[in-house]
Coordinates of C-alpha atoms and ligand atoms in Angstrom, one line a residue:
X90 CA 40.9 -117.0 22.3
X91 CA 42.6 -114.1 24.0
X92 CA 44.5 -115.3 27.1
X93 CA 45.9 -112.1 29.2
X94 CA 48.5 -112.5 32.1
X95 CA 48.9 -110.2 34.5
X96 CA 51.5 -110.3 36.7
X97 CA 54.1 -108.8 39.1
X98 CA 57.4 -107.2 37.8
X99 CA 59.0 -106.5 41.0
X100 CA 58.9 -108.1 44.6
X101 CA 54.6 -108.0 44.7
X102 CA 52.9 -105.4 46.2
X103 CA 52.9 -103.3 42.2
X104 CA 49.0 -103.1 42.0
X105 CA 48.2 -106.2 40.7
X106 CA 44.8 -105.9 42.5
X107 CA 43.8 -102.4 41.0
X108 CA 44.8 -103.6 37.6
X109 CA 42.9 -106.9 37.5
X110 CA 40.3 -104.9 38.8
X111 CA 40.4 -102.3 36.5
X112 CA 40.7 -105.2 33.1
X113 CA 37.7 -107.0 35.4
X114 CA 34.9 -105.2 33.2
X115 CA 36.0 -106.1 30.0
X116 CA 37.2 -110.2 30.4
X117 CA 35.2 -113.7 31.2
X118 CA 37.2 -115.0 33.5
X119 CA 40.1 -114.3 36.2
X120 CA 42.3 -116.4 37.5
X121 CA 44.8 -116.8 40.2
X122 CA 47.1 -119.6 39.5
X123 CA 49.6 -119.8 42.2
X124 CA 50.4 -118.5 45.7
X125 CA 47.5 -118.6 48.4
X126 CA 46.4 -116.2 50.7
X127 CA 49.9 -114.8 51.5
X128 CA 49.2 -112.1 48.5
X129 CA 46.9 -109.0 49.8
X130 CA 45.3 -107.1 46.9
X131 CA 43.8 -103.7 47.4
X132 CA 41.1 -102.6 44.8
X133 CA 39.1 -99.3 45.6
X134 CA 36.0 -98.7 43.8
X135 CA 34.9 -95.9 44.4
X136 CA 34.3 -95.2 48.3
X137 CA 35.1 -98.8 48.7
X138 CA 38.1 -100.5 49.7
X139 CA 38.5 -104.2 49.4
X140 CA 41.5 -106.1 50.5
X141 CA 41.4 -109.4 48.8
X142 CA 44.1 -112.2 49.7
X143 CA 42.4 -115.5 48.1
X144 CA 39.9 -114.5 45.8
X145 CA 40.9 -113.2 42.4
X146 CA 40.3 -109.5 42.0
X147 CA 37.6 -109.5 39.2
X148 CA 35.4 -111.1 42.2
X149 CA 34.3 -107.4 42.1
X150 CA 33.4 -107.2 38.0
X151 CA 30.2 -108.9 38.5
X152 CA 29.8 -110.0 35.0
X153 CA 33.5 -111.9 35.6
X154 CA 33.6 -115.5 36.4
X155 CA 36.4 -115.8 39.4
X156 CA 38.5 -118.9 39.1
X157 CA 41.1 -120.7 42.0
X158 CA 43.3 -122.9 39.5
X159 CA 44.9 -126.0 40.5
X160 CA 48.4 -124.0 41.7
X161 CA 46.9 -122.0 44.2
X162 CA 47.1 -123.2 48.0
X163 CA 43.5 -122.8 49.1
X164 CA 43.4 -122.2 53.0
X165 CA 39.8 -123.2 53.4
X166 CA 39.1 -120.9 56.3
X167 CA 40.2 -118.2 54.8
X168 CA 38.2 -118.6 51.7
X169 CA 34.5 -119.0 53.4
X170 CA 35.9 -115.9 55.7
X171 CA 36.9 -113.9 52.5
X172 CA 33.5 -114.9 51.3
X173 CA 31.4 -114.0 53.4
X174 CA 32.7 -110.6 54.5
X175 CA 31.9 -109.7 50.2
X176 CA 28.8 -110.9 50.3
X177 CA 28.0 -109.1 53.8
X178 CA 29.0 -105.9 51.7
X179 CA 26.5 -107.2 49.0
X180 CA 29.1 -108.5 46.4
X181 CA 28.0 -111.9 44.8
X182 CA 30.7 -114.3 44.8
X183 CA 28.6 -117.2 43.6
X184 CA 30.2 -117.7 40.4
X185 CA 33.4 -118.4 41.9
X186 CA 34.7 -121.9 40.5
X187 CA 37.8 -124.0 42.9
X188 CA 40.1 -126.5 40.6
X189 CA 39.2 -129.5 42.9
X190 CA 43.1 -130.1 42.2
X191 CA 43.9 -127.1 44.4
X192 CA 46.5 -128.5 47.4
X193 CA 44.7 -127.2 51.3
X194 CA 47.1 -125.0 53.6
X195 CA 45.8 -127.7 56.6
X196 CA 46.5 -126.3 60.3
X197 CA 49.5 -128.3 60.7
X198 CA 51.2 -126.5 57.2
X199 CA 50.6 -122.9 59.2
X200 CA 52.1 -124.3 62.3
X201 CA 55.2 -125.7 60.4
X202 CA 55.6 -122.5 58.7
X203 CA 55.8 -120.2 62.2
X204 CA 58.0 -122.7 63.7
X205 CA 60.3 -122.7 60.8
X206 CA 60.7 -119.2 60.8
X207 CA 61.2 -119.2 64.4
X208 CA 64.0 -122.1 64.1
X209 CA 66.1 -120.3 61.7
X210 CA 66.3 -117.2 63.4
X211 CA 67.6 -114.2 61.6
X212 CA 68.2 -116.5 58.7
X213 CA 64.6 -116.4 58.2
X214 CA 62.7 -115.2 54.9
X215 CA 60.5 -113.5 56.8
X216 CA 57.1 -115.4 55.4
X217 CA 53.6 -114.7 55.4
X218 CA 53.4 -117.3 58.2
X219 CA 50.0 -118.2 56.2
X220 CA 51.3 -122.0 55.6
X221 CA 52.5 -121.1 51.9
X222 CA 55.8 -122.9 52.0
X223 CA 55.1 -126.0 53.8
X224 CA 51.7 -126.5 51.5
X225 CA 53.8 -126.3 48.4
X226 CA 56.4 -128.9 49.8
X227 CA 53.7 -131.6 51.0
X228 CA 52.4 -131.0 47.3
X229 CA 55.9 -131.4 45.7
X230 CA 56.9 -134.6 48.4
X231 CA 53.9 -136.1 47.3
X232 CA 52.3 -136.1 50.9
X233 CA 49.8 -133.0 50.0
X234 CA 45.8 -132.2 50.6
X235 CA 43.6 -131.7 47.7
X236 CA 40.0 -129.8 47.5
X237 CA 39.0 -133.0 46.2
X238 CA 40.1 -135.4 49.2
X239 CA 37.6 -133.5 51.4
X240 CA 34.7 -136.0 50.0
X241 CA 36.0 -138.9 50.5
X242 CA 36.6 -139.2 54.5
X243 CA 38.6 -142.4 54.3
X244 CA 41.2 -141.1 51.4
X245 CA 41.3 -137.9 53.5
X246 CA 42.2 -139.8 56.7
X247 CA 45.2 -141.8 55.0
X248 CA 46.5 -138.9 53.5
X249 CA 46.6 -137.0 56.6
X250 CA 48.1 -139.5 58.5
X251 CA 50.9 -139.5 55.9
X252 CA 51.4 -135.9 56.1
X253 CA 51.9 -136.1 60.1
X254 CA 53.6 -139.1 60.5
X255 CA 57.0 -136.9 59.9
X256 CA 55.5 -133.9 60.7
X257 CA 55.0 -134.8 64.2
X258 CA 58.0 -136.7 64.5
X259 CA 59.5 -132.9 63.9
X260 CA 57.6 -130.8 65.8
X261 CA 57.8 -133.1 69.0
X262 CA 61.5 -134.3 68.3
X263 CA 62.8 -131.3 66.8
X264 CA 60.6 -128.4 67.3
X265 CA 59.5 -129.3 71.1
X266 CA 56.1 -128.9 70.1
X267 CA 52.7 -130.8 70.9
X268 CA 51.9 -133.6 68.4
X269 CA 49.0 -132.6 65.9
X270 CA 46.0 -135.1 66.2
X271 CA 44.9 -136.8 62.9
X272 CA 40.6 -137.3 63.7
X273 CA 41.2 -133.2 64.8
X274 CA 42.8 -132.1 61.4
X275 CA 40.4 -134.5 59.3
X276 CA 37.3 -133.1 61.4
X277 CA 37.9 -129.8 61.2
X278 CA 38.6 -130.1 56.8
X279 CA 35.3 -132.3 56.9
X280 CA 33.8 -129.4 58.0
X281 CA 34.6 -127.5 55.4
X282 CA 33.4 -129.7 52.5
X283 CA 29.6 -128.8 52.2
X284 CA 30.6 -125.0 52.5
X285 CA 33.1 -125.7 49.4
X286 CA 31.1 -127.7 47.7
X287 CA 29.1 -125.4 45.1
X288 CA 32.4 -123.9 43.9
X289 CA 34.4 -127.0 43.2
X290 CA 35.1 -127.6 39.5
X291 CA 36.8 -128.9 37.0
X292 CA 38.6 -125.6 36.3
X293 CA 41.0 -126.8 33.6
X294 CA 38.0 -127.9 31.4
X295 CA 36.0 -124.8 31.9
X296 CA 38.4 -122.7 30.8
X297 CA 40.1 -124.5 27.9
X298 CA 36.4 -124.0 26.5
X299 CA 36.2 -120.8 27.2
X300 CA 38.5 -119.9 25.2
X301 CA 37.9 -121.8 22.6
X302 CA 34.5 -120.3 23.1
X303 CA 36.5 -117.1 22.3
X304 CA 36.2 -115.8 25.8
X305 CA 38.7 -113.4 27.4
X306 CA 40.4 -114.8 30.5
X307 CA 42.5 -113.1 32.6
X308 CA 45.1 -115.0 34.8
X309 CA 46.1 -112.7 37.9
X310 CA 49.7 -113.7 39.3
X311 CA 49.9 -113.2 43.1
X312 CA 53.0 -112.1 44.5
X313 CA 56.2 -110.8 41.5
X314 CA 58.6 -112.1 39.3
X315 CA 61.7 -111.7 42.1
X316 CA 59.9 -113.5 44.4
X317 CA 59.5 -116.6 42.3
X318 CA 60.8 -120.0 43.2
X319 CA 63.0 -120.5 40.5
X320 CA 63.7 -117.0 39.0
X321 CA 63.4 -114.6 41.9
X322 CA 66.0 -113.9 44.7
X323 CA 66.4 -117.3 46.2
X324 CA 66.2 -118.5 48.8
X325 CA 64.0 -115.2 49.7
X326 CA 61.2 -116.1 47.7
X327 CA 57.8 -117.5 48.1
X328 CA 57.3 -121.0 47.1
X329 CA 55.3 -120.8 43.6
X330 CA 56.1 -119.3 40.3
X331 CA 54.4 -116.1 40.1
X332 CA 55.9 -115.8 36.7
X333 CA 54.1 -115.8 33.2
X334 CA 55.1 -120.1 33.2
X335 CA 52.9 -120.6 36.3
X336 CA 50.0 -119.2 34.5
X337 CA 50.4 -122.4 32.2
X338 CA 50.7 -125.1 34.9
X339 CA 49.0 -123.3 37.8
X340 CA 45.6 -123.3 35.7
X341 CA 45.9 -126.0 33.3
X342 CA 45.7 -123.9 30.0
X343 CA 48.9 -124.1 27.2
X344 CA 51.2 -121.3 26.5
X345 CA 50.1 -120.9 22.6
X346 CA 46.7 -119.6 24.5
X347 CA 48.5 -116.9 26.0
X348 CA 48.3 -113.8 23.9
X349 CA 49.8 -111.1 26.1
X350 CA 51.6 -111.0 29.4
X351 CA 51.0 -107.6 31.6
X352 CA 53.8 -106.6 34.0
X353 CA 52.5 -104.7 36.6
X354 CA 55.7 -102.2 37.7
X355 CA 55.8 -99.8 40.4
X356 CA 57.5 -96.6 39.4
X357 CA 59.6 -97.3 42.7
X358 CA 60.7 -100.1 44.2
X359 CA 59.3 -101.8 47.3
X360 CA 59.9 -105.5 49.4
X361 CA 58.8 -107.2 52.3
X362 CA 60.2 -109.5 54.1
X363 CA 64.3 -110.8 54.1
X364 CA 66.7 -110.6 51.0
X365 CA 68.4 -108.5 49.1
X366 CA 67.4 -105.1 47.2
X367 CA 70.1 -102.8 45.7
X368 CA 68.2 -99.9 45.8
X369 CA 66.7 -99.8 49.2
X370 CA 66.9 -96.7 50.8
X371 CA 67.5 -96.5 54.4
X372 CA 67.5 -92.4 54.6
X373 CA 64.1 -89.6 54.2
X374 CA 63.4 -90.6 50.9
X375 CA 62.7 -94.0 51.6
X376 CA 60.6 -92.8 54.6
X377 CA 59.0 -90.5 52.5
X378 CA 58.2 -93.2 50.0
X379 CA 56.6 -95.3 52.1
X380 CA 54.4 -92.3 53.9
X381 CA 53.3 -90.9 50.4
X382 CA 52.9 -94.7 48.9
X383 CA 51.1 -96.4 52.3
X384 CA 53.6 -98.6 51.9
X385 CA 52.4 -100.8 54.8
X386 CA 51.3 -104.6 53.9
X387 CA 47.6 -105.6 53.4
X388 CA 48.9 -109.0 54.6
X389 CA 50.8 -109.0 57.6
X390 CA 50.7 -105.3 58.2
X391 CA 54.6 -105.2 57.8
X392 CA 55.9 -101.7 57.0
X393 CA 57.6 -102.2 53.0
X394 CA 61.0 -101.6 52.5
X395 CA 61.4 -98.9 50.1
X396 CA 63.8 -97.9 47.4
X397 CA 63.9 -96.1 43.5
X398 CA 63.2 -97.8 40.6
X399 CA 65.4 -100.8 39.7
X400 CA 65.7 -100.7 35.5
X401 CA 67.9 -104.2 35.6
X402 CA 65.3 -105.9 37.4
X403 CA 62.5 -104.5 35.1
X404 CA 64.6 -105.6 32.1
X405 CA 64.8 -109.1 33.9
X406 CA 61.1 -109.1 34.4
X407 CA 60.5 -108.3 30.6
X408 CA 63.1 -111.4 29.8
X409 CA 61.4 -114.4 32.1
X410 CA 58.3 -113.2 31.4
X411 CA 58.1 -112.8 27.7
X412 CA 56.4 -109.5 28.8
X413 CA 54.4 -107.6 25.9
X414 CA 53.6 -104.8 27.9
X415 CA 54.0 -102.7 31.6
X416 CA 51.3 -101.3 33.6
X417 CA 53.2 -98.5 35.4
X418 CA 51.8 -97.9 38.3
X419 CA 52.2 -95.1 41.5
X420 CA 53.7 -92.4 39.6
X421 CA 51.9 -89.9 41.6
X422 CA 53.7 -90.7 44.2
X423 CA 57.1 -89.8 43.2
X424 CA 55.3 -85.9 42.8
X425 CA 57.2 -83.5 44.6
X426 CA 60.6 -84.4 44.2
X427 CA 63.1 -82.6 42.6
X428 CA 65.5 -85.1 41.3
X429 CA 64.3 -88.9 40.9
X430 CA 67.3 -91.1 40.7
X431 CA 66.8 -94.6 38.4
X432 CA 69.6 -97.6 38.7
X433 CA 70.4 -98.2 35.6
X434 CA 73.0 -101.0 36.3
X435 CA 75.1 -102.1 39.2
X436 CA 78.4 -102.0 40.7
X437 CA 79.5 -105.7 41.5
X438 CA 83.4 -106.0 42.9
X439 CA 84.1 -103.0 41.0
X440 CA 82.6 -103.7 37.5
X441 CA 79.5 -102.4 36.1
X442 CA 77.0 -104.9 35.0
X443 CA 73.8 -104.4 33.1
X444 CA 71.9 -107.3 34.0
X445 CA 70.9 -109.4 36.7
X446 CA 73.8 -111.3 38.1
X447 CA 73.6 -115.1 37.7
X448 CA 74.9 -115.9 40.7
X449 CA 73.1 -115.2 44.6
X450 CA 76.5 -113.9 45.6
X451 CA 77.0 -111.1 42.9
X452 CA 73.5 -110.1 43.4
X453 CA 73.7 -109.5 47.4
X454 CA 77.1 -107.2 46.2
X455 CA 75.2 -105.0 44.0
X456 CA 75.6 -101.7 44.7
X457 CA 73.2 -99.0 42.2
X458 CA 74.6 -97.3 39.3
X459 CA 72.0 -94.3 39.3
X460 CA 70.5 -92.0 36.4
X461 CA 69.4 -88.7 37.8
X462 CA 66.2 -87.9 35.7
X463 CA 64.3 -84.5 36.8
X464 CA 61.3 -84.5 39.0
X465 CA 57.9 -82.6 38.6
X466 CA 55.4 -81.1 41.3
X467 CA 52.2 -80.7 39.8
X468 CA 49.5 -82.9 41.0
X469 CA 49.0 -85.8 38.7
X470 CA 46.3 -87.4 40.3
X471 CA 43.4 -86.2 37.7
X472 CA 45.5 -86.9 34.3
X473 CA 43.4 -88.8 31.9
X474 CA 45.9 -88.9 28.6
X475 CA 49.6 -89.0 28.3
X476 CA 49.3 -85.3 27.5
X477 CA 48.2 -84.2 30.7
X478 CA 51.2 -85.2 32.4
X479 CA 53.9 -82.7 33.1
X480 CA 56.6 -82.6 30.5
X481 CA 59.1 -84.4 33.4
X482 CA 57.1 -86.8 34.3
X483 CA 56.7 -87.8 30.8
X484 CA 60.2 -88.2 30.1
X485 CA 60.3 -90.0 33.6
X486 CA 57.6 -92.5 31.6
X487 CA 59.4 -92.7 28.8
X488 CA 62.9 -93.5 30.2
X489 CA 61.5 -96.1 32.6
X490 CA 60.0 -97.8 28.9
X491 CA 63.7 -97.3 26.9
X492 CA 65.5 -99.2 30.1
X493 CA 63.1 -101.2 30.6
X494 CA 62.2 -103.3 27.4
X495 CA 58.5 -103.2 26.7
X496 CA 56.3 -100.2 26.1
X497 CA 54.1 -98.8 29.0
X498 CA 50.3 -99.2 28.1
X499 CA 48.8 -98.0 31.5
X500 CA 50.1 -95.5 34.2
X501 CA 48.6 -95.2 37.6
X502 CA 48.1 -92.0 39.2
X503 CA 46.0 -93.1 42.2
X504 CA 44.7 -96.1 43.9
X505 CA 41.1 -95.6 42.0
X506 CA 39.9 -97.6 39.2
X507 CA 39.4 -94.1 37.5
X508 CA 42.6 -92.9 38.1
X509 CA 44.5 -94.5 35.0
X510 CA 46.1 -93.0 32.3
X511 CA 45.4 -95.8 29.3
X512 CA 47.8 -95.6 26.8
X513 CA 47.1 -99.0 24.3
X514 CA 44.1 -100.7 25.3
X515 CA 44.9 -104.5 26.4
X516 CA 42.2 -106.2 24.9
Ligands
GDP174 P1 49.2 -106.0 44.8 O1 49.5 -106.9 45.8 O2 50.1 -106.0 43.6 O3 47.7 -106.0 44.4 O4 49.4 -104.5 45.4 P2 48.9 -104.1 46.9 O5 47.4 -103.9 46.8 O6 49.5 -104.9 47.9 O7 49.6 -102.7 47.0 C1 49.4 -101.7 46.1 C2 48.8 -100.4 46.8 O8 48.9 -99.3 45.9 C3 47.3 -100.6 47.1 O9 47.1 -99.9 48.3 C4 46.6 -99.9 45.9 O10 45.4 -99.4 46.3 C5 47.6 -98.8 45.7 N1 47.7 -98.4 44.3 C6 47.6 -99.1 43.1 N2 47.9 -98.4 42.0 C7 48.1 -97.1 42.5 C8 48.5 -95.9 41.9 O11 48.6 -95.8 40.6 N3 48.7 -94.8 42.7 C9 48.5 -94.9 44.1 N4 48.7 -93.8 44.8 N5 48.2 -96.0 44.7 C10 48.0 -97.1 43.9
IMO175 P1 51.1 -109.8 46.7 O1 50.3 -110.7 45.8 C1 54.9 -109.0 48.7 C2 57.0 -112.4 50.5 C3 57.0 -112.5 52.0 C4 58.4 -113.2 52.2 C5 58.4 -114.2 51.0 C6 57.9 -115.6 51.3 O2 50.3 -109.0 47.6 O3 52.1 -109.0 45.8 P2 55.6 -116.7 51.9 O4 54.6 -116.4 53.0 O5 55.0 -116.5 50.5 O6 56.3 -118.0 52.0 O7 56.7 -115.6 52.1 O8 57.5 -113.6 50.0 N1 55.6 -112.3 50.0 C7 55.1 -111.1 49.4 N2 55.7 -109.9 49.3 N3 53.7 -109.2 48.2 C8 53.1 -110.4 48.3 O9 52.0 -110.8 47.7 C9 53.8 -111.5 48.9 N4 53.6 -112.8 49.2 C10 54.7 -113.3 49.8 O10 57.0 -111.2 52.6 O11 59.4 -112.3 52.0
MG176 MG1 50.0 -107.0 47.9

């Protein structure tokens, strides 16, 4: 009954997609349990390039059954979009299965997203603007959309009108917006229902007995630990728990299932969008990080924020996650330097403190306490054992693993499925 997560260690953007990707031959099933189409995964196999945002990554392992749990925010159009530009490039996605208890990012939760942002101004978090926030809220208030409402029109119709009777009382009173129409919204998800229809399942069933079938699923977090709800840096989060917890809830499947929890860990450090991040670099480095690394989003396109590797935050990542292992990933991007500094611990008012600070306020104060490790400038791009790295940048490995509280079982050395250094097999 081996259940894997795999998740994000960081602020998202590690290479959760490659990873999956790379796990995709050898499990049953993978499954995103949380977030929606605000995650952008990029898998390359071989000449290909796929940038997924909805779709679990082992869409691509065609012998891997792709699941959209019950915690994921589905935005319908995005789906049958994401669809059919795989299967115009000849990848089957039939086999794809939708929790019918999945909320719907409806028109109206996109709009109240932008004008959100908009409204607070440079308090913003600096979304997605994909509806994320606003779908989660309906669901928590009570007044959300489900897969399953779109076959029954009439349920559909009162549930809307629920949702927009405040809704437009905002955006007209508060927002100076147009009011949102409820036959418009209910005829445009009504025309999603057929499309949707082969897909939805019950999810939660299926894959209790697959595993007690003794198949291997895979549940693939979207976004990263510091960017969950209730353990990341709020309020500059996303609005789901990306962490190894959501795997439970967001798919329906209890944590004595879960066998081992993957934390997928950049060997730098990158963010978008608002909020704080100690080690950000503002100077050539971080320029040089983001050339080298394409640090640019899948999603929105944003350039990332860059910085060195953040050892408290991996340690915190290894705590609220339980985490058995790290994928490392990008370490041929931090070729060529000389010296690679790590933050080891922070500064806060003068004190040095080892591990996340408790409190928002400490945290936005941080200042880096850096470890100056040596850097190495042979190309690491065609490593295929531990061995075949440079003597640095295995020290570089293993002082990342000492700070950071589980052992490293996969390195990346290039966006390729091939180019993976496999150090303990995950399954
Ligand atoms: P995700 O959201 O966690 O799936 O990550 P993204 O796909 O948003 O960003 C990770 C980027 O790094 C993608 O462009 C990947 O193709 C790329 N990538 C993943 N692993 C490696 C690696 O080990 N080395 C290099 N150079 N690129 C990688
Ligand atoms: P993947 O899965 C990086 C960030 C946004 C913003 C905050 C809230 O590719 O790692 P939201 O639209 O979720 O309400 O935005 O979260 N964010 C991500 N940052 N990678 C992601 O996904 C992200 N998904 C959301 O930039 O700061
Ligand atoms: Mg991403």
């Amino acid at each position: 009954m081996p259940a894997l997560v795999l998740l994000g260690a960081q602020w998202g953007d590690e290479g959760k997609g490659k990873a999956t990707d790379l796990l995709g031959g050898s499990v049953d099933y993978v499954v995103r349990y949380q977030g929606g189409n605000n995650a952008g995964h990029t898998v390359v196999v071989g000449d290909q390039k796929y940038a997924l945002h909805l779709l679990p990554s082992g869409i691509l392992s065609p012998g891997c059954t792709p699941v959209i749990g019950n915690g994921v925010v589905v935005d319908p159009s995005v789906l049958l979009s994401e669809l059919s530009g795989l299967n115009e490039r000849g990848v089957d996605t039939s086999k794809l299965l939708i929790s019918g208890n999945a909320h719907i990012i409806t028109p109206y939760n996109v709009t109240v997203d932008k004008v959100t942002e908009r409204f607070l101004g440079k308090r913003k978090i600096g979304t997605t603007g994909r509806g994320i926030g606003p779908t989660y809220a309906d669901k928590i208030n009570r007044v959300g959309i489900r897969v399953q409402d779109l076959y029954d029109e009439s349920i559909l119709t009162q549930k809307v009108e629920a949702a927009l009777d405040v809704k437009n009382q905002l955006l007209t009173k508060l927002y100076n917006r147009r009011a949102i129409a409820v036959d418009q919204v209910v005829e445009e998800l009504l025309g999603y229902a057929e499309k949707l229809a082969p897909f939805v399942a019950d999810t939660v069933l299926v894959l209790n007995q697959a595993l007690e079938d003794d198949k291997v699923v895979l549940f693939e977090g979207g976004q990263g630990t510091l960017l969950d709800i209730d353990h990341g840096t709020y309020p500059f989060v996303t609005s789901s728990n990306p962490t190894a917890g959501g795997a439970c809830t967001g798919a329906g499947v209890g944590p004595t299932k879960i066998s081992r929890v993957i934390g997928i860990l950049k060997a730098y450090t990158t963010r978008v969008g608002a909020g704080p991040f100690p080690t950000e670099l503002f100077d050539e480095d971080g320029e040089a990080l983001r050339r080298i690394g394409h640090e640019r989003g899948v999603t929105t396109g944003r350039d990332r924020r860059c910085g060195w590797f953040d050892a408290v935050i991996a340690r915190y990542a290894t705590r609220v996650n339980g985490l058995t292992d790290f994928f490392l990933t990008k370490l041929d991007v931090l070729t060529g330097w000389e010296q690679i500094p790590v933050c080891v611990a922070y500064e806060i008012d003068g004190k040095r403190v080892e591990e996340l600070p408790y409190s928002q306020s400490d945290f936005h104060h941080a200042k880096p306490i850096y470890e100056t490790l040596p850097g190495w400038s042979e190309d690491i791009t065609s490593a295929k054992s531990f061995s075949d790295l440079p003597k640095n940048a295995q020290a570089y490995v293993k002082a990342l693993e000492e700070m950071s509280g589980a052992p490293i079982s996969a390195i990346g050395v290039g966006p390729g499925r091939d180019e993976t250094i496999e150090i303990n097999s995950f399954i």
